[in-house]
Amino acid sequence: VTPGDLLVTNGSQEGMSLLSECLLDPGDRVMVESPSYPDALGVFRRDGVLLEGVDLLPDGPDVEAMERLLAEKKVKAFYTIPTYQNPTGFSTSDEKKERVLELARRHDFVIFEDDPYRNITFEEKPRGTYIRASGDDRRVIYMGSFSKVIAPGLRLGWMIAPSPVDMALEKLRIAGTLCLPDVIQYAVCDLAGAGGLQEHLAKVRPLYKANRDALAASLVKHAGPEGLEVDVPGGGFFIWGRIPWLKDAQAFAMEAIKNEKVAVVPGAHFYPEPGRGGDRIRFAFAAVKPDQAEEGALRLAKALRRYRAGRGGGK
């Protein structure tokens, strides 16, 4: 990576917006993980891009489904969060990354790799990236963010793209935001250069892990008997839940916040396809301390019992 490949952005969300504006046209097709990050899906929809959902499995996207889709339709790009994905917490295996890269070469599409969570890891071995695995291919555009690593209010991210693309993205960014605050950039540079970033990560990772462990255990203990199943991630900020008997997570979430003052995000928000995610809810544990997790899970279990009873105890 050279300095000419690097672009600083107002968080990775601006990077996503720039990519869509610069590289995609209305009517272009983009493959996305299903479920995926709703604000990225919103950017694509804003620009008239057609979304093609591919089911996300615990080890990454359903590659066979990608192959079937690519045999029928021309796709311009694949948007992915390969490490501790939002909302599922799933991570794409190195083997699947290689298979997806081979599909990208064969069918000539670009990979938008959105990777804000990879440094929030509770695993011993670091996860790989598409951009490193791609070598000199240069068909991966990588997005990272300091907002998740240091503080959300920083709104400081970066992109790695081939120089010609990077130059076009920079012109577009200048036309929109002109420049980013120098003070924030210097502060982050000073922190990273002095080794402070690694010290910071060494402090916060155990705290986030404790939050994850406490919330996962409390959910299993209290809401598990009400039918909740959870996937426990190896990093990031999110736990993905499934309640097989639940049909409308949106309605449940509204009742839960109203009656029990407990907040969850309904799964339908994360799917590119309408009608999916009715049995899914997402939990965020970054700001939920262990002593809060027990109370939250108790309230959730109570909300589930109330909701189920109000609908005739559906199975």
PDB file of C-alpha atoms in Angstrom:
ATOM      1  CA  VAL A   1       0.000   0.000   0.000  1.00  0.00           C
ATOM      2  CA  THR A   2       1.344   3.417  -0.985  1.00  0.00           C
ATOM      3  CA  PRO A   3       0.220   6.871   0.260  1.00  0.00           C
ATOM      4  CA  GLY A   4      -1.514   7.316  -3.091  1.00  0.00           C
ATOM      5  CA  ASP A   5      -3.765   4.344  -2.293  1.00  0.00           C
ATOM      6  CA  LEU A   6      -4.984   5.814   1.011  1.00  0.00           C
ATOM      7  CA  LEU A   7      -7.910   8.169   1.570  1.00  0.00           C
ATOM      8  CA  VAL A   8      -9.009   9.532   4.948  1.00  0.00           C
ATOM      9  CA  THR A   9     -12.780   9.713   5.368  1.00  0.00           C
ATOM     10  CA  ASN A  10     -15.378  11.042   7.775  1.00  0.00           C
ATOM     11  CA  GLY A  11     -15.904   7.569   9.187  1.00  0.00           C
ATOM     12  CA  SER A  12     -16.331   4.478   7.048  1.00  0.00           C
ATOM     13  CA  GLN A  13     -19.918   5.520   6.290  1.00  0.00           C
ATOM     14  CA  GLU A  14     -18.631   8.383   4.140  1.00  0.00           C
ATOM     15  CA  GLY A  15     -16.313   5.916   2.436  1.00  0.00           C
ATOM     16  CA  MET A  16     -19.272   3.696   1.598  1.00  0.00           C
ATOM     17  CA  SER A  17     -21.182   6.671   0.227  1.00  0.00           C
ATOM     18  CA  LEU A  18     -18.228   7.783  -1.906  1.00  0.00           C
ATOM     19  CA  LEU A  19     -17.789   4.296  -3.345  1.00  0.00           C
ATOM     20  CA  SER A  20     -21.418   4.064  -4.341  1.00  0.00           C
ATOM     21  CA  GLU A  21     -21.465   7.523  -5.933  1.00  0.00           C
ATOM     22  CA  CYS A  22     -18.163   7.059  -7.744  1.00  0.00           C
ATOM     23  CA  LEU A  23     -18.248   3.458  -8.941  1.00  0.00           C
ATOM     24  CA  LEU A  24     -21.908   2.494  -9.246  1.00  0.00           C
ATOM     25  CA  ASP A  25     -24.696   3.611 -11.551  1.00  0.00           C
ATOM     26  CA  PRO A  26     -28.455   3.295 -11.082  1.00  0.00           C
ATOM     27  CA  GLY A  27     -29.469  -0.202 -12.123  1.00  0.00           C
ATOM     28  CA  ASP A  28     -26.104  -1.789 -11.279  1.00  0.00           C
ATOM     29  CA  ARG A  29     -26.317  -4.946  -9.196  1.00  0.00           C
ATOM     30  CA  VAL A  30     -24.390  -5.379  -5.939  1.00  0.00           C
ATOM     31  CA  MET A  31     -24.254  -8.614  -3.974  1.00  0.00           C
ATOM     32  CA  VAL A  32     -24.651  -8.116  -0.237  1.00  0.00           C
ATOM     33  CA  GLU A  33     -24.605 -10.456   2.703  1.00  0.00           C
ATOM     34  CA  SER A  34     -28.063 -11.283   3.989  1.00  0.00           C
ATOM     35  CA  PRO A  35     -28.360  -9.993   6.679  1.00  0.00           C
ATOM     36  CA  SER A  36     -26.094  -6.946   6.427  1.00  0.00           C
ATOM     37  CA  TYR A  37     -25.423  -3.441   7.760  1.00  0.00           C
ATOM     38  CA  PRO A  38     -28.604  -1.424   7.083  1.00  0.00           C
ATOM     39  CA  ASP A  39     -26.900   1.948   6.581  1.00  0.00           C
ATOM     40  CA  ALA A  40     -24.784   0.509   3.772  1.00  0.00           C
ATOM     41  CA  LEU A  41     -27.898  -0.983   2.192  1.00  0.00           C
ATOM     42  CA  GLY A  42     -29.477   2.451   2.492  1.00  0.00           C
ATOM     43  CA  VAL A  43     -26.605   4.068   0.582  1.00  0.00           C
ATOM     44  CA  PHE A  44     -26.990   1.614  -2.287  1.00  0.00           C
ATOM     45  CA  ARG A  45     -30.752   2.088  -2.408  1.00  0.00           C
ATOM     46  CA  ARG A  46     -30.335   5.871  -2.402  1.00  0.00           C
ATOM     47  CA  ASP A  47     -28.238   5.590  -5.550  1.00  0.00           C
ATOM     48  CA  GLY A  48     -30.649   3.290  -7.374  1.00  0.00           C
ATOM     49  CA  VAL A  49     -28.458   0.198  -7.021  1.00  0.00           C
ATOM     50  CA  LEU A  50     -30.157  -3.214  -7.133  1.00  0.00           C
ATOM     51  CA  LEU A  51     -29.354  -5.417  -4.135  1.00  0.00           C
ATOM     52  CA  GLU A  52     -28.807  -9.158  -4.529  1.00  0.00           C
ATOM     53  CA  GLY A  53     -28.810 -10.858  -1.141  1.00  0.00           C
ATOM     54  CA  VAL A  54     -26.625 -13.892  -0.447  1.00  0.00           C
ATOM     55  CA  ASP A  55     -27.240 -15.814   2.767  1.00  0.00           C
ATOM     56  CA  LEU A  56     -24.516 -15.367   5.370  1.00  0.00           C
ATOM     57  CA  LEU A  57     -23.450 -18.566   7.135  1.00  0.00           C
ATOM     58  CA  PRO A  58     -21.305 -18.781  10.301  1.00  0.00           C
ATOM     59  CA  ASP A  59     -18.145 -19.157   8.170  1.00  0.00           C
ATOM     60  CA  GLY A  60     -19.042 -16.548   5.556  1.00  0.00           C
ATOM     61  CA  PRO A  61     -21.296 -16.070   2.529  1.00  0.00           C
ATOM     62  CA  ASP A  62     -22.996 -19.000   0.819  1.00  0.00           C
ATOM     63  CA  VAL A  63     -20.531 -19.352  -2.055  1.00  0.00           C
ATOM     64  CA  GLU A  64     -22.692 -21.856  -3.919  1.00  0.00           C
ATOM     65  CA  ALA A  65     -25.546 -19.333  -3.887  1.00  0.00           C
ATOM     66  CA  MET A  66     -23.146 -16.688  -5.194  1.00  0.00           C
ATOM     67  CA  GLU A  67     -22.157 -18.979  -8.058  1.00  0.00           C
ATOM     68  CA  ARG A  68     -25.796 -19.572  -8.997  1.00  0.00           C
ATOM     69  CA  LEU A  69     -26.520 -15.849  -8.905  1.00  0.00           C
ATOM     70  CA  LEU A  70     -23.471 -14.955 -10.993  1.00  0.00           C
ATOM     71  CA  ALA A  71     -24.426 -17.541 -13.596  1.00  0.00           C
ATOM     72  CA  GLU A  72     -27.654 -15.618 -14.211  1.00  0.00           C
ATOM     73  CA  LYS A  73     -26.865 -11.949 -13.525  1.00  0.00           C
ATOM     74  CA  LYS A  74     -24.042  -9.461 -14.048  1.00  0.00           C
ATOM     75  CA  VAL A  75     -22.862  -8.070 -10.729  1.00  0.00           C
ATOM     76  CA  LYS A  76     -20.736  -4.936 -10.310  1.00  0.00           C
ATOM     77  CA  ALA A  77     -19.550  -5.459  -6.719  1.00  0.00           C
ATOM     78  CA  PHE A  78     -19.822  -7.509  -3.539  1.00  0.00           C
ATOM     79  CA  TYR A  79     -20.221  -5.632  -0.234  1.00  0.00           C
ATOM     80  CA  THR A  80     -19.001  -7.565   2.800  1.00  0.00           C
ATOM     81  CA  ILE A  81     -18.206  -7.148   6.485  1.00  0.00           C
ATOM     82  CA  PRO A  82     -15.923 -10.183   6.809  1.00  0.00           C
ATOM     83  CA  THR A  83     -14.891  -9.880  10.459  1.00  0.00           C
ATOM     84  CA  TYR A  84     -17.353  -9.976  13.386  1.00  0.00           C
ATOM     85  CA  GLN A  85     -20.086  -8.854  11.046  1.00  0.00           C
ATOM     86  CA  ASN A  86     -22.894  -6.504  11.957  1.00  0.00           C
ATOM     87  CA  PRO A  87     -25.437  -7.864  12.870  1.00  0.00           C
ATOM     88  CA  THR A  88     -24.438 -11.533  13.122  1.00  0.00           C
ATOM     89  CA  GLY A  89     -20.925 -11.417  14.585  1.00  0.00           C
ATOM     90  CA  PHE A  90     -19.914 -14.034  11.977  1.00  0.00           C
ATOM     91  CA  SER A  91     -16.452 -14.039  10.375  1.00  0.00           C
ATOM     92  CA  THR A  92     -15.578 -15.251   6.883  1.00  0.00           C
ATOM     93  CA  SER A  93     -13.028 -18.067   6.806  1.00  0.00           C
ATOM     94  CA  ASP A  94      -9.812 -17.729   4.817  1.00  0.00           C
ATOM     95  CA  GLU A  95     -10.939 -20.609   2.597  1.00  0.00           C
ATOM     96  CA  LYS A  96     -14.144 -18.802   1.677  1.00  0.00           C
ATOM     97  CA  LYS A  97     -12.262 -15.574   1.044  1.00  0.00           C
ATOM     98  CA  GLU A  98     -10.169 -17.381  -1.558  1.00  0.00           C
ATOM     99  CA  ARG A  99     -13.287 -18.811  -3.196  1.00  0.00           C
ATOM    100  CA  VAL A 100     -14.971 -15.404  -3.324  1.00  0.00           C
ATOM    101  CA  LEU A 101     -11.829 -13.809  -4.765  1.00  0.00           C
ATOM    102  CA  GLU A 102     -11.771 -16.457  -7.484  1.00  0.00           C
ATOM    103  CA  LEU A 103     -15.388 -15.637  -8.324  1.00  0.00           C
ATOM    104  CA  ALA A 104     -14.493 -11.938  -8.448  1.00  0.00           C
ATOM    105  CA  ARG A 105     -11.716 -12.628 -10.959  1.00  0.00           C
ATOM    106  CA  ARG A 106     -13.855 -14.937 -13.064  1.00  0.00           C
ATOM    107  CA  HIS A 107     -16.923 -12.681 -13.149  1.00  0.00           C
ATOM    108  CA  ASP A 108     -15.073  -9.348 -12.979  1.00  0.00           C
ATOM    109  CA  PHE A 109     -16.580  -7.666  -9.943  1.00  0.00           C
ATOM    110  CA  VAL A 110     -15.070  -5.534  -7.177  1.00  0.00           C
ATOM    111  CA  ILE A 111     -15.110  -6.395  -3.472  1.00  0.00           C
ATOM    112  CA  PHE A 112     -16.016  -3.625  -1.022  1.00  0.00           C
ATOM    113  CA  GLU A 113     -14.447  -4.835   2.238  1.00  0.00           C
ATOM    114  CA  ASP A 114     -15.905  -2.979   5.239  1.00  0.00           C
ATOM    115  CA  ASP A 115     -13.785  -3.991   8.231  1.00  0.00           C
ATOM    116  CA  PRO A 116     -14.402  -1.753  11.279  1.00  0.00           C
ATOM    117  CA  TYR A 117     -14.473  -4.514  13.908  1.00  0.00           C
ATOM    118  CA  ARG A 118     -11.377  -6.624  13.225  1.00  0.00           C
ATOM    119  CA  ASN A 119      -9.339  -4.994  16.026  1.00  0.00           C
ATOM    120  CA  ILE A 120     -12.107  -5.647  18.559  1.00  0.00           C
ATOM    121  CA  THR A 121     -11.095  -9.290  18.794  1.00  0.00           C
ATOM    122  CA  PHE A 122     -11.253 -11.809  21.630  1.00  0.00           C
ATOM    123  CA  GLU A 123      -9.431 -14.499  19.651  1.00  0.00           C
ATOM    124  CA  GLU A 124      -5.739 -15.335  19.827  1.00  0.00           C
ATOM    125  CA  LYS A 125      -5.105 -15.401  16.078  1.00  0.00           C
ATOM    126  CA  PRO A 126      -5.870 -12.269  14.015  1.00  0.00           C
ATOM    127  CA  ARG A 127      -8.389 -12.685  11.208  1.00  0.00           C
ATOM    128  CA  GLY A 128      -7.206 -12.295   7.632  1.00  0.00           C
ATOM    129  CA  THR A 129      -8.546  -9.786   5.113  1.00  0.00           C
ATOM    130  CA  TYR A 130      -9.684  -9.943   1.511  1.00  0.00           C
ATOM    131  CA  ILE A 131      -7.288  -7.176   0.526  1.00  0.00           C
ATOM    132  CA  ARG A 132      -4.248  -9.056   1.818  1.00  0.00           C
ATOM    133  CA  ALA A 133      -5.408 -12.325   0.281  1.00  0.00           C
ATOM    134  CA  SER A 134      -5.945 -10.635  -3.089  1.00  0.00           C
ATOM    135  CA  GLY A 135      -2.237  -9.827  -3.522  1.00  0.00           C
ATOM    136  CA  ASP A 136      -1.597  -7.668  -6.584  1.00  0.00           C
ATOM    137  CA  ASP A 137      -5.076  -8.182  -8.004  1.00  0.00           C
ATOM    138  CA  ARG A 138      -6.252  -4.724  -6.817  1.00  0.00           C
ATOM    139  CA  ARG A 139      -9.945  -5.553  -7.055  1.00  0.00           C
ATOM    140  CA  VAL A 140     -10.546  -5.127  -3.304  1.00  0.00           C
ATOM    141  CA  ILE A 141     -11.360  -1.712  -1.822  1.00  0.00           C
ATOM    142  CA  TYR A 142     -10.830  -1.761   1.933  1.00  0.00           C
ATOM    143  CA  MET A 143     -12.545   0.436   4.529  1.00  0.00           C
ATOM    144  CA  GLY A 144     -11.514   0.815   8.158  1.00  0.00           C
ATOM    145  CA  SER A 145     -12.509   3.082  11.027  1.00  0.00           C
ATOM    146  CA  PHE A 146     -11.058   4.526  14.218  1.00  0.00           C
ATOM    147  CA  SER A 147     -14.589   5.266  15.418  1.00  0.00           C
ATOM    148  CA  LYS A 148     -15.126   1.692  16.620  1.00  0.00           C
ATOM    149  CA  VAL A 149     -11.584   1.281  17.957  1.00  0.00           C
ATOM    150  CA  ILE A 150     -11.142   4.557  19.867  1.00  0.00           C
ATOM    151  CA  ALA A 151     -14.403   6.518  20.104  1.00  0.00           C
ATOM    152  CA  PRO A 152     -17.523   6.859  17.905  1.00  0.00           C
ATOM    153  CA  GLY A 153     -17.391  10.652  18.056  1.00  0.00           C
ATOM    154  CA  LEU A 154     -14.088  10.745  16.173  1.00  0.00           C
ATOM    155  CA  ARG A 155     -15.809  10.075  12.836  1.00  0.00           C
ATOM    156  CA  LEU A 156     -12.446   9.168  11.323  1.00  0.00           C
ATOM    157  CA  GLY A 157     -12.023   6.339   8.848  1.00  0.00           C
ATOM    158  CA  TRP A 158      -9.889   5.388   5.893  1.00  0.00           C
ATOM    159  CA  MET A 159     -10.012   3.608   2.573  1.00  0.00           C
ATOM    160  CA  ILE A 160      -7.413   1.701   0.583  1.00  0.00           C
ATOM    161  CA  ALA A 161      -8.087   1.738  -3.157  1.00  0.00           C
ATOM    162  CA  PRO A 162      -5.987   1.565  -6.354  1.00  0.00           C
ATOM    163  CA  SER A 163      -4.517   5.009  -7.066  1.00  0.00           C
ATOM    164  CA  PRO A 164      -6.767   5.958 -10.039  1.00  0.00           C
ATOM    165  CA  VAL A 165      -9.877   5.046  -8.044  1.00  0.00           C
ATOM    166  CA  ASP A 166      -8.500   6.748  -4.944  1.00  0.00           C
ATOM    167  CA  MET A 167      -7.959   9.987  -6.876  1.00  0.00           C
ATOM    168  CA  ALA A 168     -11.535   9.945  -8.158  1.00  0.00           C
ATOM    169  CA  LEU A 169     -12.841   9.265  -4.653  1.00  0.00           C
ATOM    170  CA  GLU A 170     -10.764  12.117  -3.240  1.00  0.00           C
ATOM    171  CA  LYS A 171     -12.140  14.590  -5.796  1.00  0.00           C
ATOM    172  CA  LEU A 172     -15.658  13.533  -4.904  1.00  0.00           C
ATOM    173  CA  ARG A 173     -14.977  13.846  -1.180  1.00  0.00           C
ATOM    174  CA  ILE A 174     -13.449  17.322  -1.595  1.00  0.00           C
ATOM    175  CA  ALA A 175     -16.536  18.418  -3.516  1.00  0.00           C
ATOM    176  CA  GLY A 176     -18.697  17.286  -0.615  1.00  0.00           C
ATOM    177  CA  THR A 177     -16.807  17.847   2.655  1.00  0.00           C
ATOM    178  CA  LEU A 178     -13.669  19.669   1.436  1.00  0.00           C
ATOM    179  CA  CYS A 179     -11.461  18.385   4.258  1.00  0.00           C
ATOM    180  CA  LEU A 180     -11.536  16.640   7.614  1.00  0.00           C
ATOM    181  CA  PRO A 181     -10.564  18.259  10.954  1.00  0.00           C
ATOM    182  CA  ASP A 182      -6.762  18.327  11.261  1.00  0.00           C
ATOM    183  CA  VAL A 183      -6.915  18.225  15.061  1.00  0.00           C
ATOM    184  CA  ILE A 184      -8.634  14.820  15.050  1.00  0.00           C
ATOM    185  CA  GLN A 185      -6.195  13.413  12.495  1.00  0.00           C
ATOM    186  CA  TYR A 186      -3.135  14.658  14.399  1.00  0.00           C
ATOM    187  CA  ALA A 187      -4.495  13.294  17.682  1.00  0.00           C
ATOM    188  CA  VAL A 188      -5.090   9.823  16.240  1.00  0.00           C
ATOM    189  CA  CYS A 189      -1.730   9.878  14.453  1.00  0.00           C
ATOM    190  CA  ASP A 190       0.022  10.796  17.694  1.00  0.00           C
ATOM    191  CA  LEU A 191      -1.780   8.042  19.586  1.00  0.00           C
ATOM    192  CA  ALA A 192      -1.034   5.387  16.973  1.00  0.00           C
ATOM    193  CA  GLY A 193       2.574   6.443  16.416  1.00  0.00           C
ATOM    194  CA  ALA A 194       3.458   6.357  20.105  1.00  0.00           C
ATOM    195  CA  GLY A 195       2.120   2.846  20.588  1.00  0.00           C
ATOM    196  CA  GLY A 196      -0.867   4.217  22.437  1.00  0.00           C
ATOM    197  CA  LEU A 197      -3.375   2.574  20.123  1.00  0.00           C
ATOM    198  CA  GLN A 198      -2.162  -0.918  20.976  1.00  0.00           C
ATOM    199  CA  GLU A 199      -2.143  -0.024  24.671  1.00  0.00           C
ATOM    200  CA  HIS A 200      -5.707   1.215  24.340  1.00  0.00           C
ATOM    201  CA  LEU A 201      -6.802  -1.976  22.581  1.00  0.00           C
ATOM    202  CA  ALA A 202      -5.104  -4.095  25.236  1.00  0.00           C
ATOM    203  CA  LYS A 203      -7.238  -2.320  27.845  1.00  0.00           C
ATOM    204  CA  VAL A 204     -10.608  -2.305  26.103  1.00  0.00           C
ATOM    205  CA  ARG A 205     -10.621  -5.806  24.626  1.00  0.00           C
ATOM    206  CA  PRO A 206     -10.955  -7.526  28.030  1.00  0.00           C
ATOM    207  CA  LEU A 207     -13.735  -5.099  28.965  1.00  0.00           C
ATOM    208  CA  TYR A 208     -15.700  -5.802  25.795  1.00  0.00           C
ATOM    209  CA  LYS A 209     -15.101  -9.536  26.200  1.00  0.00           C
ATOM    210  CA  ALA A 210     -16.441  -9.410  29.756  1.00  0.00           C
ATOM    211  CA  ASN A 211     -19.515  -7.581  28.467  1.00  0.00           C
ATOM    212  CA  ARG A 212     -20.015 -10.196  25.752  1.00  0.00           C
ATOM    213  CA  ASP A 213     -19.596 -13.117  28.140  1.00  0.00           C
ATOM    214  CA  ALA A 214     -21.969 -11.654  30.712  1.00  0.00           C
ATOM    215  CA  LEU A 215     -24.688 -10.806  28.210  1.00  0.00           C
ATOM    216  CA  ALA A 216     -24.452 -14.129  26.376  1.00  0.00           C
ATOM    217  CA  ALA A 217     -24.619 -16.101  29.631  1.00  0.00           C
ATOM    218  CA  SER A 218     -27.527 -14.033  30.959  1.00  0.00           C
ATOM    219  CA  LEU A 219     -29.479 -14.370  27.717  1.00  0.00           C
ATOM    220  CA  VAL A 220     -29.029 -18.139  27.670  1.00  0.00           C
ATOM    221  CA  LYS A 221     -29.957 -18.425  31.351  1.00  0.00           C
ATOM    222  CA  HIS A 222     -33.067 -16.259  31.371  1.00  0.00           C
ATOM    223  CA  ALA A 223     -34.338 -15.956  27.790  1.00  0.00           C
ATOM    224  CA  GLY A 224     -33.178 -19.377  26.609  1.00  0.00           C
ATOM    225  CA  PRO A 225     -36.151 -21.090  28.290  1.00  0.00           C
ATOM    226  CA  GLU A 226     -38.410 -18.704  26.331  1.00  0.00           C
ATOM    227  CA  GLY A 227     -36.953 -19.979  23.050  1.00  0.00           C
ATOM    228  CA  LEU A 228     -34.063 -17.571  22.427  1.00  0.00           C
ATOM    229  CA  GLU A 229     -31.033 -19.008  20.618  1.00  0.00           C
ATOM    230  CA  VAL A 230     -27.847 -16.918  20.376  1.00  0.00           C
ATOM    231  CA  ASP A 231     -24.661 -16.922  18.303  1.00  0.00           C
ATOM    232  CA  VAL A 232     -21.685 -15.818  20.421  1.00  0.00           C
ATOM    233  CA  PRO A 233     -19.088 -13.911  18.337  1.00  0.00           C
ATOM    234  CA  GLY A 234     -15.304 -13.993  18.577  1.00  0.00           C
ATOM    235  CA  GLY A 235     -15.165 -10.200  18.614  1.00  0.00           C
ATOM    236  CA  GLY A 236     -16.980  -7.046  17.622  1.00  0.00           C
ATOM    237  CA  PHE A 237     -20.004  -5.636  19.429  1.00  0.00           C
ATOM    238  CA  PHE A 238     -23.023  -7.776  18.537  1.00  0.00           C
ATOM    239  CA  ILE A 239     -24.856 -10.956  19.503  1.00  0.00           C
ATOM    240  CA  TRP A 240     -27.334 -12.329  16.949  1.00  0.00           C
ATOM    241  CA  GLY A 241     -30.436 -13.960  18.368  1.00  0.00           C
ATOM    242  CA  ARG A 242     -33.152 -16.189  16.954  1.00  0.00           C
ATOM    243  CA  ILE A 243     -36.543 -17.011  18.439  1.00  0.00           C
ATOM    244  CA  PRO A 244     -38.119 -19.745  16.272  1.00  0.00           C
ATOM    245  CA  TRP A 245     -41.689 -19.059  17.407  1.00  0.00           C
ATOM    246  CA  LEU A 246     -41.433 -15.286  16.842  1.00  0.00           C
ATOM    247  CA  LYS A 247     -42.912 -14.040  13.562  1.00  0.00           C
ATOM    248  CA  ASP A 248     -42.729 -10.246  13.921  1.00  0.00           C
ATOM    249  CA  ALA A 249     -39.625  -9.043  15.751  1.00  0.00           C
ATOM    250  CA  GLN A 250     -40.562  -5.428  14.973  1.00  0.00           C
ATOM    251  CA  ALA A 251     -43.822  -5.715  16.900  1.00  0.00           C
ATOM    252  CA  PHE A 252     -42.069  -7.526  19.735  1.00  0.00           C
ATOM    253  CA  ALA A 253     -39.331  -4.884  19.976  1.00  0.00           C
ATOM    254  CA  MET A 254     -41.938  -2.122  20.250  1.00  0.00           C
ATOM    255  CA  GLU A 255     -43.754  -3.942  23.048  1.00  0.00           C
ATOM    256  CA  ALA A 256     -40.513  -4.812  24.851  1.00  0.00           C
ATOM    257  CA  ILE A 257     -39.351  -1.196  25.034  1.00  0.00           C
ATOM    258  CA  LYS A 258     -42.830   0.015  26.015  1.00  0.00           C
ATOM    259  CA  ASN A 259     -43.620  -2.574  28.676  1.00  0.00           C
ATOM    260  CA  GLU A 260     -40.234  -3.661  30.051  1.00  0.00           C
ATOM    261  CA  LYS A 261     -37.906  -0.800  29.026  1.00  0.00           C
ATOM    262  CA  VAL A 262     -35.534  -3.219  27.279  1.00  0.00           C
ATOM    263  CA  ALA A 263     -34.240  -2.428  23.782  1.00  0.00           C
ATOM    264  CA  VAL A 264     -33.379  -4.837  20.968  1.00  0.00           C
ATOM    265  CA  VAL A 265     -33.067  -4.291  17.221  1.00  0.00           C
ATOM    266  CA  PRO A 266     -35.506  -6.333  15.098  1.00  0.00           C
ATOM    267  CA  GLY A 267     -33.901  -8.496  12.452  1.00  0.00           C
ATOM    268  CA  ALA A 268     -35.898  -7.192   9.492  1.00  0.00           C
ATOM    269  CA  HIS A 269     -33.799  -3.998   9.511  1.00  0.00           C
ATOM    270  CA  PHE A 270     -30.756  -5.956   8.362  1.00  0.00           C
ATOM    271  CA  TYR A 271     -32.109  -7.919   5.406  1.00  0.00           C
ATOM    272  CA  PRO A 272     -32.009  -6.699   1.799  1.00  0.00           C
ATOM    273  CA  GLU A 273     -35.056  -8.820   1.029  1.00  0.00           C
ATOM    274  CA  PRO A 274     -38.498  -7.866   2.391  1.00  0.00           C
ATOM    275  CA  GLY A 275     -40.248 -10.320   4.671  1.00  0.00           C
ATOM    276  CA  ARG A 276     -37.145 -11.796   6.308  1.00  0.00           C
ATOM    277  CA  GLY A 277     -35.832 -11.516   9.857  1.00  0.00           C
ATOM    278  CA  GLY A 278     -39.139 -11.764  11.689  1.00  0.00           C
ATOM    279  CA  ASP A 279     -37.635 -14.328  14.066  1.00  0.00           C
ATOM    280  CA  ARG A 280     -34.341 -12.460  14.580  1.00  0.00           C
ATOM    281  CA  ILE A 281     -33.153  -9.798  17.021  1.00  0.00           C
ATOM    282  CA  ARG A 282     -29.755  -8.179  17.524  1.00  0.00           C
ATOM    283  CA  PHE A 283     -28.140  -7.336  20.844  1.00  0.00           C
ATOM    284  CA  ALA A 284     -25.282  -4.832  21.269  1.00  0.00           C
ATOM    285  CA  PHE A 285     -22.993  -5.453  24.238  1.00  0.00           C
ATOM    286  CA  ALA A 286     -20.338  -2.718  23.911  1.00  0.00           C
ATOM    287  CA  ALA A 287     -21.993  -0.435  26.479  1.00  0.00           C
ATOM    288  CA  VAL A 288     -23.792  -3.128  28.515  1.00  0.00           C
ATOM    289  CA  LYS A 289     -21.774  -3.771  31.662  1.00  0.00           C
ATOM    290  CA  PRO A 290     -21.890  -7.218  33.290  1.00  0.00           C
ATOM    291  CA  ASP A 291     -24.064  -5.954  36.154  1.00  0.00           C
ATOM    292  CA  GLN A 292     -26.587  -4.617  33.617  1.00  0.00           C
ATOM    293  CA  ALA A 293     -26.685  -7.784  31.522  1.00  0.00           C
ATOM    294  CA  GLU A 294     -28.546  -9.830  34.128  1.00  0.00           C
ATOM    295  CA  GLU A 295     -31.281  -7.230  34.540  1.00  0.00           C
ATOM    296  CA  GLY A 296     -31.597  -6.771  30.788  1.00  0.00           C
ATOM    297  CA  ALA A 297     -31.952 -10.499  30.173  1.00  0.00           C
ATOM    298  CA  LEU A 298     -34.559 -10.807  32.925  1.00  0.00           C
ATOM    299  CA  ARG A 299     -36.575  -7.999  31.340  1.00  0.00           C
ATOM    300  CA  LEU A 300     -36.235  -9.588  27.911  1.00  0.00           C
ATOM    301  CA  ALA A 301     -37.494 -12.928  29.210  1.00  0.00           C
ATOM    302  CA  LYS A 302     -40.463 -11.194  30.816  1.00  0.00           C
ATOM    303  CA  ALA A 303     -41.185  -9.343  27.569  1.00  0.00           C
ATOM    304  CA  LEU A 304     -41.085 -12.607  25.613  1.00  0.00           C
ATOM    305  CA  ARG A 305     -43.500 -14.286  28.016  1.00  0.00           C
ATOM    306  CA  ARG A 306     -45.893 -11.337  27.866  1.00  0.00           C
ATOM    307  CA  TYR A 307     -45.742 -11.138  24.067  1.00  0.00           C
ATOM    308  CA  ARG A 308     -46.256 -14.872  23.608  1.00  0.00           C
ATOM    309  CA  ALA A 309     -49.163 -14.995  26.050  1.00  0.00           C
ATOM    310  CA  GLY A 310     -50.812 -12.056  24.318  1.00  0.00           C
ATOM    311  CA  ARG A 311     -50.795 -13.990  21.061  1.00  0.00           C
ATOM    312  CA  GLY A 312     -52.225 -17.209  22.361  1.00  0.00           C
ATOM    313  CA  GLY A 313     -48.910 -18.872  23.278  1.00  0.00           C
ATOM    314  CA  GLY A 314     -47.846 -19.526  19.691  1.00  0.00           C
ATOM    315  CA  LYS A 315     -45.347 -22.275  19.024  1.00  0.00           C
TER     316      LYS A 315
END
